[in-house]
Structure formats: structure tokens, C-alpha cells
């Protein structure tokens, strides 16, 4: 009986961990959110671990949190981002940990006012 309970508990914990990892982006945990409008990026040549040539894109932009507080943010992407698209940046102590494109109506009003220069 004890073996069955241990096995069942282990299975439940394993399934819960798999569901958590599939549905939660760990880069978002504990991160502050800032909103930016994609500026012109700078194409930079980089070398991959196997010595191949690749490119990344570097961006610097003023971002705004939900209260409208401003922060200058540097971030990179492995592809050229759509100019003037809106992004939600997830920012931790070491800088931007991830980003995602958002629609204008998903941006908090105070941040949107700052992005639109009002």
C-alpha cells in the first residue's frame, strides 16, 4: 500500500512539473514588464560555437512600465524585428530576459501615453 501511495505521489508531482514547465516561461518569473515600440535595429555579425557566421540585431529604446516610469533598455534578437511594433519586455537585474509582441490595446494606458508622446 505504501509503495502505491509513493508511486502515485511521484507520478502526480512529475505530471505537475511537466505541465508547469510547458505553460510557464521561467524568464517571466520575477521580471518587471516594460513596453517599447521597436526602433531601428543594428545588424551585428556573430560567430556560432561551431565557427559559423550568424547575425543578431541590437536595439536600444526607452521603455515604460504600467505606471509610466521610463527606463532605457538594450535588447537583442536573432531576427530583425518589425519596426514600430509594440513589445512587452521582461526585465530582470541583468537586463532584458525575454520579449513578446503585443497589440496596442494590451499596453497599460500610462505606458501607451508615453510611447505616443502625450
CSV table of N, CA, C and O in Angstrom, one decimal:
chain,number,residue,atom,x,y,z
A,1,UNK,N,0.8,-1.2,0.0
A,1,UNK,CA,0.0,0.0,0.0
A,1,UNK,C,0.9,1.3,0.0
A,1,UNK,O,0.6,2.2,-0.7
A,2,UNK,N,1.9,1.2,0.8
A,2,UNK,CA,2.8,2.4,0.9
A,2,UNK,C,3.5,2.6,-0.4
A,2,UNK,O,3.8,3.8,-0.8
A,3,UNK,N,3.9,1.5,-1.1
A,3,UNK,CA,4.5,1.7,-2.4
A,3,UNK,C,3.6,2.3,-3.4
A,3,UNK,O,4.0,3.2,-4.2
A,4,UNK,N,2.3,2.0,-3.4
A,4,UNK,CA,1.4,2.6,-4.3
A,4,UNK,C,1.2,4.1,-4.1
A,4,UNK,O,1.1,4.9,-5.0
A,5,UNK,N,1.1,4.5,-2.8
A,5,UNK,CA,1.0,5.9,-2.5
A,5,UNK,C,2.2,6.7,-2.9
A,5,UNK,O,2.1,7.7,-3.5
A,6,UNK,N,3.4,6.1,-2.7
A,6,UNK,CA,4.7,6.7,-3.1
A,6,UNK,C,4.7,6.9,-4.6
A,6,UNK,O,5.1,7.9,-5.2
A,7,UNK,N,4.3,5.8,-5.3
A,7,UNK,CA,4.3,5.8,-6.8
A,7,UNK,C,3.3,6.8,-7.3
A,7,UNK,O,3.6,7.6,-8.2
A,8,UNK,N,2.1,6.9,-6.8
A,8,UNK,CA,1.1,7.8,-7.2
A,8,UNK,C,1.5,9.3,-6.9
A,8,UNK,O,1.4,10.1,-7.8
A,9,UNK,N,2.1,9.5,-5.7
A,9,UNK,CA,2.6,10.9,-5.4
A,9,UNK,C,3.7,11.3,-6.4
A,9,UNK,O,3.7,12.4,-6.9
A,10,UNK,N,4.6,10.4,-6.7
A,10,UNK,CA,5.7,10.7,-7.6
A,10,UNK,C,5.1,11.0,-9.0
A,10,UNK,O,5.6,12.0,-9.7
A,11,UNK,N,4.2,10.2,-9.5
A,11,UNK,CA,3.5,10.5,-10.8
A,11,UNK,C,2.8,11.8,-10.8
A,11,UNK,O,2.9,12.6,-11.8
A,12,UNK,N,2.1,12.2,-9.8
A,12,UNK,CA,1.4,13.4,-9.7
A,12,UNK,C,2.4,14.6,-9.7
A,12,UNK,O,2.2,15.6,-10.5
A,13,UNK,N,3.4,14.5,-9.0
A,13,UNK,CA,4.5,15.6,-9.0
A,13,UNK,C,5.1,15.7,-10.3
A,13,UNK,O,5.4,16.8,-10.8
A,14,UNK,N,5.4,14.6,-11.0
A,14,UNK,CA,6.1,14.6,-12.3
A,14,UNK,C,5.2,15.3,-13.3
A,14,UNK,O,5.6,16.1,-14.1
A,15,UNK,N,3.9,14.9,-13.3
A,15,UNK,CA,2.9,15.4,-14.3
A,15,UNK,C,2.7,16.9,-14.0
A,15,UNK,O,2.7,17.7,-14.9
A,16,UNK,N,2.7,17.3,-12.7
A,16,UNK,CA,2.5,18.7,-12.4
A,16,UNK,C,3.7,19.5,-12.9
A,16,UNK,O,3.6,20.6,-13.4
A,17,UNK,N,4.9,19.0,-12.7
A,17,UNK,CA,6.2,19.7,-13.1
A,17,UNK,C,6.2,19.8,-14.6
A,17,UNK,O,6.5,20.9,-15.2
A,18,UNK,N,5.8,18.8,-15.4
A,18,UNK,CA,5.7,18.9,-16.8
A,18,UNK,C,4.7,20.0,-17.3
A,18,UNK,O,5.0,20.8,-18.2
A,19,UNK,N,3.6,20.0,-16.7
A,19,UNK,CA,2.5,21.0,-17.1
A,19,UNK,C,3.0,22.4,-16.7
A,19,UNK,O,2.9,23.3,-17.5
A,20,UNK,N,3.7,22.6,-15.6
A,20,UNK,CA,4.2,23.9,-15.2
A,20,UNK,C,5.3,24.3,-16.2
A,20,UNK,O,5.2,25.5,-16.7
A,21,UNK,N,6.2,23.5,-16.5
A,21,UNK,CA,7.3,23.9,-17.4
A,21,UNK,C,6.8,24.1,-18.9
A,21,UNK,O,7.4,25.0,-19.6
A,22,UNK,N,5.7,23.5,-19.3
A,22,UNK,CA,5.2,23.7,-20.6
A,22,UNK,C,4.4,25.0,-20.7
A,22,UNK,O,4.2,25.6,-21.8
A,23,UNK,N,3.8,25.5,-19.6
A,23,UNK,CA,2.9,26.6,-19.6
A,23,UNK,C,3.5,27.9,-19.0
A,23,UNK,O,2.9,28.9,-19.1
A,24,UNK,N,4.6,27.8,-18.4
A,24,UNK,CA,5.2,29.0,-17.7
A,24,UNK,C,6.6,29.3,-18.3
A,24,UNK,O,7.4,28.4,-18.4
A,25,UNK,N,6.8,30.5,-18.7
A,25,UNK,CA,8.1,30.9,-19.2
A,25,UNK,C,8.9,31.4,-18.0
A,25,UNK,O,8.6,32.4,-17.4
A,26,UNK,N,10.0,30.6,-17.7
A,26,UNK,CA,10.8,31.0,-16.5
A,26,UNK,C,11.4,32.3,-16.6
A,26,UNK,O,11.8,32.9,-15.6
A,27,UNK,N,11.6,32.9,-17.8
A,27,UNK,CA,12.2,34.2,-18.0
A,27,UNK,C,11.2,35.3,-17.5
A,27,UNK,O,11.7,36.4,-17.3
A,28,UNK,N,10.0,35.0,-17.4
A,28,UNK,CA,9.0,36.0,-16.9
A,28,UNK,C,8.8,36.0,-15.4
A,28,UNK,O,8.4,37.1,-14.9
A,29,UNK,N,9.3,35.0,-14.7
A,29,UNK,CA,9.1,34.9,-13.3
A,29,UNK,C,10.0,36.0,-12.6
A,29,UNK,O,11.2,36.0,-12.8
A,30,UNK,N,9.4,36.8,-11.8
A,30,UNK,CA,10.2,37.8,-11.1
A,30,UNK,C,10.7,39.0,-11.9
A,30,UNK,O,11.5,39.8,-11.5
A,31,UNK,N,10.2,39.1,-13.2
A,31,UNK,CA,10.7,40.2,-14.1
A,31,UNK,C,9.7,41.4,-14.1
A,31,UNK,O,8.5,41.2,-13.9
A,32,UNK,N,10.3,42.5,-14.2
A,32,UNK,CA,9.5,43.7,-14.4
A,32,UNK,C,9.1,43.8,-15.9
A,32,UNK,O,9.8,43.4,-16.7
A,33,UNK,N,7.9,44.4,-16.2
A,33,UNK,CA,7.4,44.5,-17.5
A,33,UNK,C,7.5,45.9,-18.0
A,33,UNK,O,7.1,46.8,-17.3
A,34,UNK,N,8.2,46.1,-19.2
A,34,UNK,CA,8.2,47.4,-19.8
A,34,UNK,C,7.7,47.3,-21.2
A,34,UNK,O,7.8,46.2,-21.8
A,35,UNK,N,7.2,48.4,-21.8
A,35,UNK,CA,6.6,48.4,-23.1
A,35,UNK,C,7.5,49.3,-24.0
A,35,UNK,O,7.8,50.4,-23.5
A,36,UNK,N,7.8,48.9,-25.2
A,36,UNK,CA,8.5,49.7,-26.1
A,36,UNK,C,7.9,49.6,-27.5
A,36,UNK,O,7.1,48.7,-27.8
A,37,UNK,N,8.3,50.6,-28.3
A,37,UNK,CA,7.9,50.5,-29.7
A,37,UNK,C,9.3,50.2,-30.4
A,37,UNK,O,10.3,50.9,-30.2
A,38,UNK,N,9.3,49.2,-31.3
A,38,UNK,CA,10.6,48.8,-31.9
A,38,UNK,C,11.2,49.9,-32.7
A,38,UNK,O,10.6,50.4,-33.6
A,39,UNK,N,12.5,50.3,-32.3
A,39,UNK,CA,13.2,51.3,-33.1
A,39,UNK,C,14.0,50.6,-34.2
A,39,UNK,O,13.9,49.4,-34.4
A,40,UNK,N,14.7,51.3,-35.0
A,40,UNK,CA,15.6,50.8,-36.0
A,40,UNK,C,16.7,50.0,-35.3
A,40,UNK,O,17.3,50.4,-34.3
A,41,UNK,N,17.0,48.8,-35.7
A,41,UNK,CA,17.9,47.9,-35.1
A,41,UNK,C,19.3,48.0,-35.8
A,41,UNK,O,19.4,48.5,-36.9
A,42,UNK,N,20.3,47.5,-35.1
A,42,UNK,CA,21.6,47.4,-35.7
A,42,UNK,C,22.0,46.0,-35.9
A,42,UNK,O,22.0,45.2,-35.0
A,43,UNK,N,22.3,45.6,-37.2
A,43,UNK,CA,22.7,44.2,-37.5
A,43,UNK,C,24.1,44.0,-37.1
A,43,UNK,O,25.0,44.8,-37.5
A,44,UNK,N,24.4,42.9,-36.3
A,44,UNK,CA,25.7,42.6,-35.8
A,44,UNK,C,26.1,41.2,-36.2
A,44,UNK,O,25.3,40.3,-36.0
A,45,UNK,N,27.3,41.0,-36.7
A,45,UNK,CA,27.8,39.7,-37.1
A,45,UNK,C,28.3,39.0,-35.8
A,45,UNK,O,29.1,39.6,-35.1
A,46,UNK,N,27.9,37.8,-35.6
A,46,UNK,CA,28.4,37.0,-34.5
A,46,UNK,C,28.9,35.6,-35.0
A,46,UNK,O,28.5,35.2,-36.1
A,47,UNK,N,29.7,35.0,-34.3
A,47,UNK,CA,30.2,33.6,-34.6
A,47,UNK,C,29.5,32.6,-33.7
A,47,UNK,O,29.4,32.8,-32.5
A,48,UNK,N,29.0,31.5,-34.3
A,48,UNK,CA,28.4,30.5,-33.5
A,48,UNK,C,29.4,29.6,-32.9
A,48,UNK,O,30.6,29.8,-33.2
A,49,UNK,N,29.0,28.7,-32.0
A,49,UNK,CA,30.0,27.9,-31.3
A,49,UNK,C,30.8,27.0,-32.2
A,49,UNK,O,31.9,26.6,-32.0
A,50,UNK,N,30.2,26.6,-33.4
A,50,UNK,CA,31.0,25.8,-34.4
A,50,UNK,C,31.7,26.7,-35.4
A,50,UNK,O,32.1,26.1,-36.4
A,51,UNK,N,31.8,28.0,-35.2
A,51,UNK,CA,32.6,28.8,-36.0
A,51,UNK,C,31.9,29.4,-37.2
A,51,UNK,O,32.5,30.1,-38.0
A,52,UNK,N,30.6,29.1,-37.4
A,52,UNK,CA,29.8,29.7,-38.5
A,52,UNK,C,29.5,31.1,-38.2
A,52,UNK,O,29.4,31.6,-37.1
A,53,UNK,N,29.2,31.8,-39.3
A,53,UNK,CA,28.8,33.2,-39.2
A,53,UNK,C,27.3,33.3,-39.1
A,53,UNK,O,26.6,32.7,-39.8
A,54,UNK,N,26.9,34.2,-38.2
A,54,UNK,CA,25.4,34.4,-38.0
A,54,UNK,C,25.2,35.9,-37.7
A,54,UNK,O,26.2,36.6,-37.6
A,55,UNK,N,24.0,36.3,-37.6
A,55,UNK,CA,23.7,37.7,-37.4
A,55,UNK,C,22.7,37.8,-36.2
A,55,UNK,O,21.8,36.9,-36.0
A,56,UNK,N,22.8,38.9,-35.4
A,56,UNK,CA,21.8,39.2,-34.5
A,56,UNK,C,21.5,40.7,-34.6
A,56,UNK,O,22.2,41.4,-35.4
A,57,UNK,N,20.5,41.1,-34.0
A,57,UNK,CA,20.1,42.5,-34.1
A,57,UNK,C,20.0,43.2,-32.7
A,57,UNK,O,19.4,42.6,-31.8
A,58,UNK,N,20.6,44.3,-32.6
A,58,UNK,CA,20.7,45.0,-31.3
A,58,UNK,C,19.8,46.2,-31.3
A,58,UNK,O,19.7,46.9,-32.3
A,59,UNK,N,19.1,46.4,-30.2
A,59,UNK,CA,18.1,47.5,-30.1
A,59,UNK,C,18.3,48.3,-28.8
A,59,UNK,O,18.6,47.7,-27.8
A,60,UNK,N,18.1,49.6,-28.9
A,60,UNK,CA,18.1,50.4,-27.7
A,60,UNK,C,16.8,51.3,-27.8
A,60,UNK,O,16.6,51.9,-28.8
A,61,UNK,N,16.1,51.3,-26.7
A,61,UNK,CA,14.8,52.0,-26.7
A,61,UNK,C,14.4,52.4,-25.3
A,61,UNK,O,14.8,51.8,-24.3
A,62,UNK,N,13.6,53.5,-25.2
A,62,UNK,CA,13.0,53.9,-23.9
A,62,UNK,C,11.8,53.0,-23.8
A,62,UNK,O,11.0,52.9,-24.7
A,63,UNK,N,11.7,52.4,-22.6
A,63,UNK,CA,10.6,51.6,-22.3
A,63,UNK,C,9.8,52.2,-21.1
A,63,UNK,O,10.4,53.0,-20.3
A,64,UNK,N,8.6,51.9,-21.0
A,64,UNK,CA,7.7,52.4,-19.9
A,64,UNK,C,7.0,51.3,-19.2
A,64,UNK,O,6.4,50.4,-19.9
A,65,UNK,N,6.9,51.3,-17.9
A,65,UNK,CA,6.2,50.3,-17.1
A,65,UNK,C,4.7,50.8,-17.0
A,65,UNK,O,4.3,51.8,-17.6
A,66,UNK,N,3.9,50.0,-16.3
A,66,UNK,CA,2.5,50.3,-16.3
A,66,UNK,C,2.1,51.6,-15.6
A,66,UNK,O,1.1,52.2,-15.8
A,67,UNK,N,3.1,52.1,-14.8
A,67,UNK,CA,2.9,53.4,-14.1
A,67,UNK,C,3.4,54.6,-15.0
A,67,UNK,O,3.3,55.8,-14.6
A,68,UNK,N,4.1,54.3,-16.1
A,68,UNK,CA,4.6,55.3,-17.0
A,68,UNK,C,6.0,55.7,-16.7
A,68,UNK,O,6.6,56.6,-17.3
A,69,UNK,N,6.7,55.0,-15.7
A,69,UNK,CA,8.1,55.2,-15.4
A,69,UNK,C,9.0,54.8,-16.6
A,69,UNK,O,8.8,53.7,-17.2
A,70,UNK,N,10.0,55.6,-16.9
A,70,UNK,CA,10.8,55.4,-18.0
A,70,UNK,C,12.1,54.7,-17.7
A,70,UNK,O,12.7,54.9,-16.6
A,71,UNK,N,12.6,53.8,-18.6
A,71,UNK,CA,13.9,53.2,-18.4
A,71,UNK,C,14.4,52.9,-19.8
A,71,UNK,O,13.7,52.5,-20.7
A,72,UNK,N,15.7,53.2,-20.0
A,72,UNK,CA,16.4,52.9,-21.3
A,72,UNK,C,16.8,51.5,-21.3
A,72,UNK,O,17.5,51.0,-20.4
A,73,UNK,N,16.4,50.7,-22.3
A,73,UNK,CA,16.6,49.3,-22.4
A,73,UNK,C,17.4,48.9,-23.6
A,73,UNK,O,17.1,49.4,-24.7
A,74,UNK,N,18.4,48.0,-23.4
A,74,UNK,CA,19.1,47.4,-24.6
A,74,UNK,C,18.7,45.9,-24.7
A,74,UNK,O,18.6,45.2,-23.6
A,75,UNK,N,18.4,45.5,-25.9
A,75,UNK,CA,18.0,44.1,-26.0
A,75,UNK,C,18.4,43.6,-27.4
A,75,UNK,O,18.7,44.4,-28.3
A,76,UNK,N,18.5,42.3,-27.6
A,76,UNK,CA,18.9,41.7,-28.8
A,76,UNK,C,17.9,40.7,-29.3
A,76,UNK,O,17.1,40.2,-28.5
A,77,UNK,N,17.9,40.5,-30.6
A,77,UNK,CA,17.0,39.5,-31.2
A,77,UNK,C,17.8,38.7,-32.3
A,77,UNK,O,18.8,39.2,-32.8
A,78,UNK,N,17.4,37.5,-32.5
A,78,UNK,CA,18.1,36.7,-33.6
A,78,UNK,C,17.5,37.0,-35.0
A,78,UNK,O,18.0,36.5,-35.9
A,79,UNK,N,16.5,37.8,-35.0
A,79,UNK,CA,15.9,38.2,-36.3
A,79,UNK,C,15.6,39.7,-36.2
A,79,UNK,O,15.5,40.3,-35.2
A,80,UNK,N,15.4,40.3,-37.4
A,80,UNK,CA,15.1,41.7,-37.4
A,80,UNK,C,13.6,41.8,-37.0
A,80,UNK,O,12.7,41.2,-37.5
A,81,UNK,N,13.4,42.7,-36.0
A,81,UNK,CA,12.0,42.9,-35.5
A,81,UNK,C,11.3,43.9,-36.4
A,81,UNK,O,11.9,44.8,-36.9
A,82,UNK,N,10.0,43.8,-36.4
A,82,UNK,CA,9.1,44.7,-37.2
A,82,UNK,C,9.2,46.1,-36.6
A,82,UNK,O,8.8,46.3,-35.5
A,83,UNK,N,9.7,47.0,-37.4
A,83,UNK,CA,9.8,48.4,-36.9
A,83,UNK,C,8.5,49.0,-36.5
A,83,UNK,O,7.5,48.7,-37.2
A,84,UNK,N,8.4,49.7,-35.4
A,84,UNK,CA,7.3,50.3,-34.8
A,84,UNK,C,6.3,49.3,-34.2
A,84,UNK,O,5.2,49.7,-33.7
A,85,UNK,N,6.6,48.0,-34.2
A,85,UNK,CA,5.7,47.1,-33.5
A,85,UNK,C,5.9,47.3,-32.0
A,85,UNK,O,6.9,47.9,-31.5
A,86,UNK,N,4.8,47.0,-31.2
A,86,UNK,CA,4.9,47.1,-29.7
A,86,UNK,C,5.4,45.8,-29.1
A,86,UNK,O,5.0,44.7,-29.5
A,87,UNK,N,6.3,45.9,-28.2
A,87,UNK,CA,6.8,44.8,-27.4
A,87,UNK,C,6.6,44.9,-25.9
A,87,UNK,O,6.7,46.1,-25.4
A,88,UNK,N,6.4,43.8,-25.3
A,88,UNK,CA,6.5,43.8,-23.8
A,88,UNK,C,7.8,43.1,-23.5
A,88,UNK,O,8.1,42.0,-23.9
A,89,UNK,N,8.7,43.9,-22.8
A,89,UNK,CA,10.0,43.4,-22.4
A,89,UNK,C,9.9,42.9,-21.0
A,89,UNK,O,9.4,43.6,-20.1
A,90,UNK,N,10.5,41.8,-20.7
A,90,UNK,CA,10.6,41.3,-19.3
A,90,UNK,C,12.1,41.6,-18.9
A,90,UNK,O,13.0,41.1,-19.5
A,91,UNK,N,12.2,42.4,-17.8
A,91,UNK,CA,13.4,42.9,-17.4
A,91,UNK,C,13.8,42.4,-16.0
A,91,UNK,O,13.0,42.6,-15.0
A,92,UNK,N,15.0,41.9,-15.8
A,92,UNK,CA,15.5,41.4,-14.5
A,92,UNK,C,16.7,42.2,-14.2
A,92,UNK,O,17.1,43.1,-15.0
A,93,UNK,N,17.4,41.9,-13.2
A,93,UNK,CA,18.6,42.7,-12.8
A,93,UNK,C,19.7,42.7,-13.9
A,93,UNK,O,20.3,43.7,-14.0
A,94,UNK,N,19.8,41.7,-14.6
A,94,UNK,CA,20.9,41.6,-15.6
A,94,UNK,C,20.4,42.2,-17.0
A,94,UNK,O,21.2,42.2,-17.9
A,95,UNK,N,19.2,42.7,-17.1
A,95,UNK,CA,18.7,43.2,-18.3
A,95,UNK,C,17.5,42.5,-18.8
A,95,UNK,O,16.8,41.8,-18.1
A,96,UNK,N,17.2,42.7,-20.1
A,96,UNK,CA,16.0,42.1,-20.7
A,96,UNK,C,16.2,40.6,-20.8
A,96,UNK,O,17.2,40.1,-21.4
A,97,UNK,N,15.3,39.8,-20.2
A,97,UNK,CA,15.4,38.4,-20.3
A,97,UNK,C,14.6,37.8,-21.4
A,97,UNK,O,14.9,36.7,-21.9
A,98,UNK,N,13.5,38.4,-21.8
A,98,UNK,CA,12.7,38.0,-23.0
A,98,UNK,C,11.8,39.1,-23.4
A,98,UNK,O,11.7,40.1,-22.7
A,99,UNK,N,11.1,38.9,-24.5
A,99,UNK,CA,10.2,39.9,-25.0
A,99,UNK,C,9.1,39.1,-25.8
A,99,UNK,O,9.3,38.0,-26.2
A,100,UNK,N,8.0,39.8,-26.0
A,100,UNK,CA,6.9,39.3,-26.9
A,100,UNK,C,6.2,40.5,-27.5
A,100,UNK,O,6.1,41.6,-26.9
A,101,UNK,N,5.7,40.3,-28.7
A,101,UNK,CA,5.0,41.4,-29.4
A,101,UNK,C,3.6,41.4,-28.8
A,101,UNK,O,3.0,40.4,-28.5
A,102,UNK,N,3.1,42.6,-28.6
A,102,UNK,CA,1.7,42.8,-28.1
A,102,UNK,C,1.0,43.8,-29.0
A,102,UNK,O,1.6,44.6,-29.7
A,103,UNK,N,-0.3,43.8,-28.9
A,103,UNK,CA,-1.2,44.7,-29.6
A,103,UNK,C,-1.3,46.0,-28.8
A,103,UNK,O,-1.1,46.0,-27.5
A,104,UNK,N,-1.6,47.1,-29.4
A,104,UNK,CA,-1.6,48.4,-28.8
A,104,UNK,C,-2.6,48.4,-27.6
A,104,UNK,O,-2.4,49.0,-26.6
A,105,UNK,N,-3.8,47.6,-27.8
A,105,UNK,CA,-4.8,47.6,-26.7
A,105,UNK,C,-4.4,46.8,-25.5
A,105,UNK,O,-5.1,46.8,-24.5
A,106,UNK,N,-3.2,46.1,-25.6
A,106,UNK,CA,-2.7,45.3,-24.4
A,106,UNK,C,-1.8,46.1,-23.5
A,106,UNK,O,-1.4,45.7,-22.5
A,107,UNK,N,-1.5,47.3,-24.0
A,107,UNK,CA,-0.5,48.2,-23.3
A,107,UNK,C,-1.2,49.0,-22.2
A,107,UNK,O,-2.2,49.7,-22.6
A,108,UNK,N,-0.7,49.1,-21.0
A,108,UNK,CA,-1.4,49.9,-20.0
A,108,UNK,C,-1.4,51.4,-20.4
A,108,UNK,O,-0.5,51.8,-21.1
A,109,UNK,N,-2.5,52.1,-20.1
A,109,UNK,CA,-2.7,53.4,-20.6
A,109,UNK,C,-1.6,54.4,-20.3
A,109,UNK,O,-1.2,55.2,-21.2
A,110,UNK,N,-1.0,54.4,-19.1
A,110,UNK,CA,0.1,55.3,-18.8
A,110,UNK,C,1.3,55.0,-19.7
A,110,UNK,O,2.0,56.0,-20.2
A,111,UNK,N,1.6,53.8,-19.9
A,111,UNK,CA,2.8,53.4,-20.8
A,111,UNK,C,2.5,53.8,-22.2
A,111,UNK,O,3.3,54.4,-22.9
A,112,UNK,N,1.3,53.6,-22.7
A,112,UNK,CA,0.9,53.9,-24.1
A,112,UNK,C,0.9,55.4,-24.3
A,112,UNK,O,1.4,55.9,-25.4
A,113,UNK,N,0.5,56.2,-23.3
A,113,UNK,CA,0.6,57.7,-23.4
A,113,UNK,C,2.0,58.1,-23.7
A,113,UNK,O,2.3,59.0,-24.5
A,114,UNK,N,2.9,57.5,-22.9
A,114,UNK,CA,4.4,57.9,-23.0
A,114,UNK,C,4.9,57.4,-24.4
A,114,UNK,O,5.7,58.2,-25.0
A,115,UNK,N,4.5,56.2,-24.8
A,115,UNK,CA,5.0,55.7,-26.1
A,115,UNK,C,4.5,56.6,-27.3
A,115,UNK,O,5.2,56.8,-28.3
A,116,UNK,N,3.3,57.2,-27.1
A,116,UNK,CA,2.8,58.0,-28.2
A,116,UNK,C,3.1,59.5,-28.0
A,116,UNK,O,2.6,60.3,-28.7
A,117,UNK,N,3.9,59.8,-27.0
A,117,UNK,CA,4.4,61.1,-26.8
A,117,UNK,C,3.4,62.1,-26.2
A,117,UNK,O,3.5,63.3,-26.5
A,118,UNK,N,2.4,61.6,-25.5
A,118,UNK,CA,1.4,62.5,-24.9
A,118,UNK,C,1.8,62.9,-23.5
A,118,UNK,O,2.4,62.3,-22.8
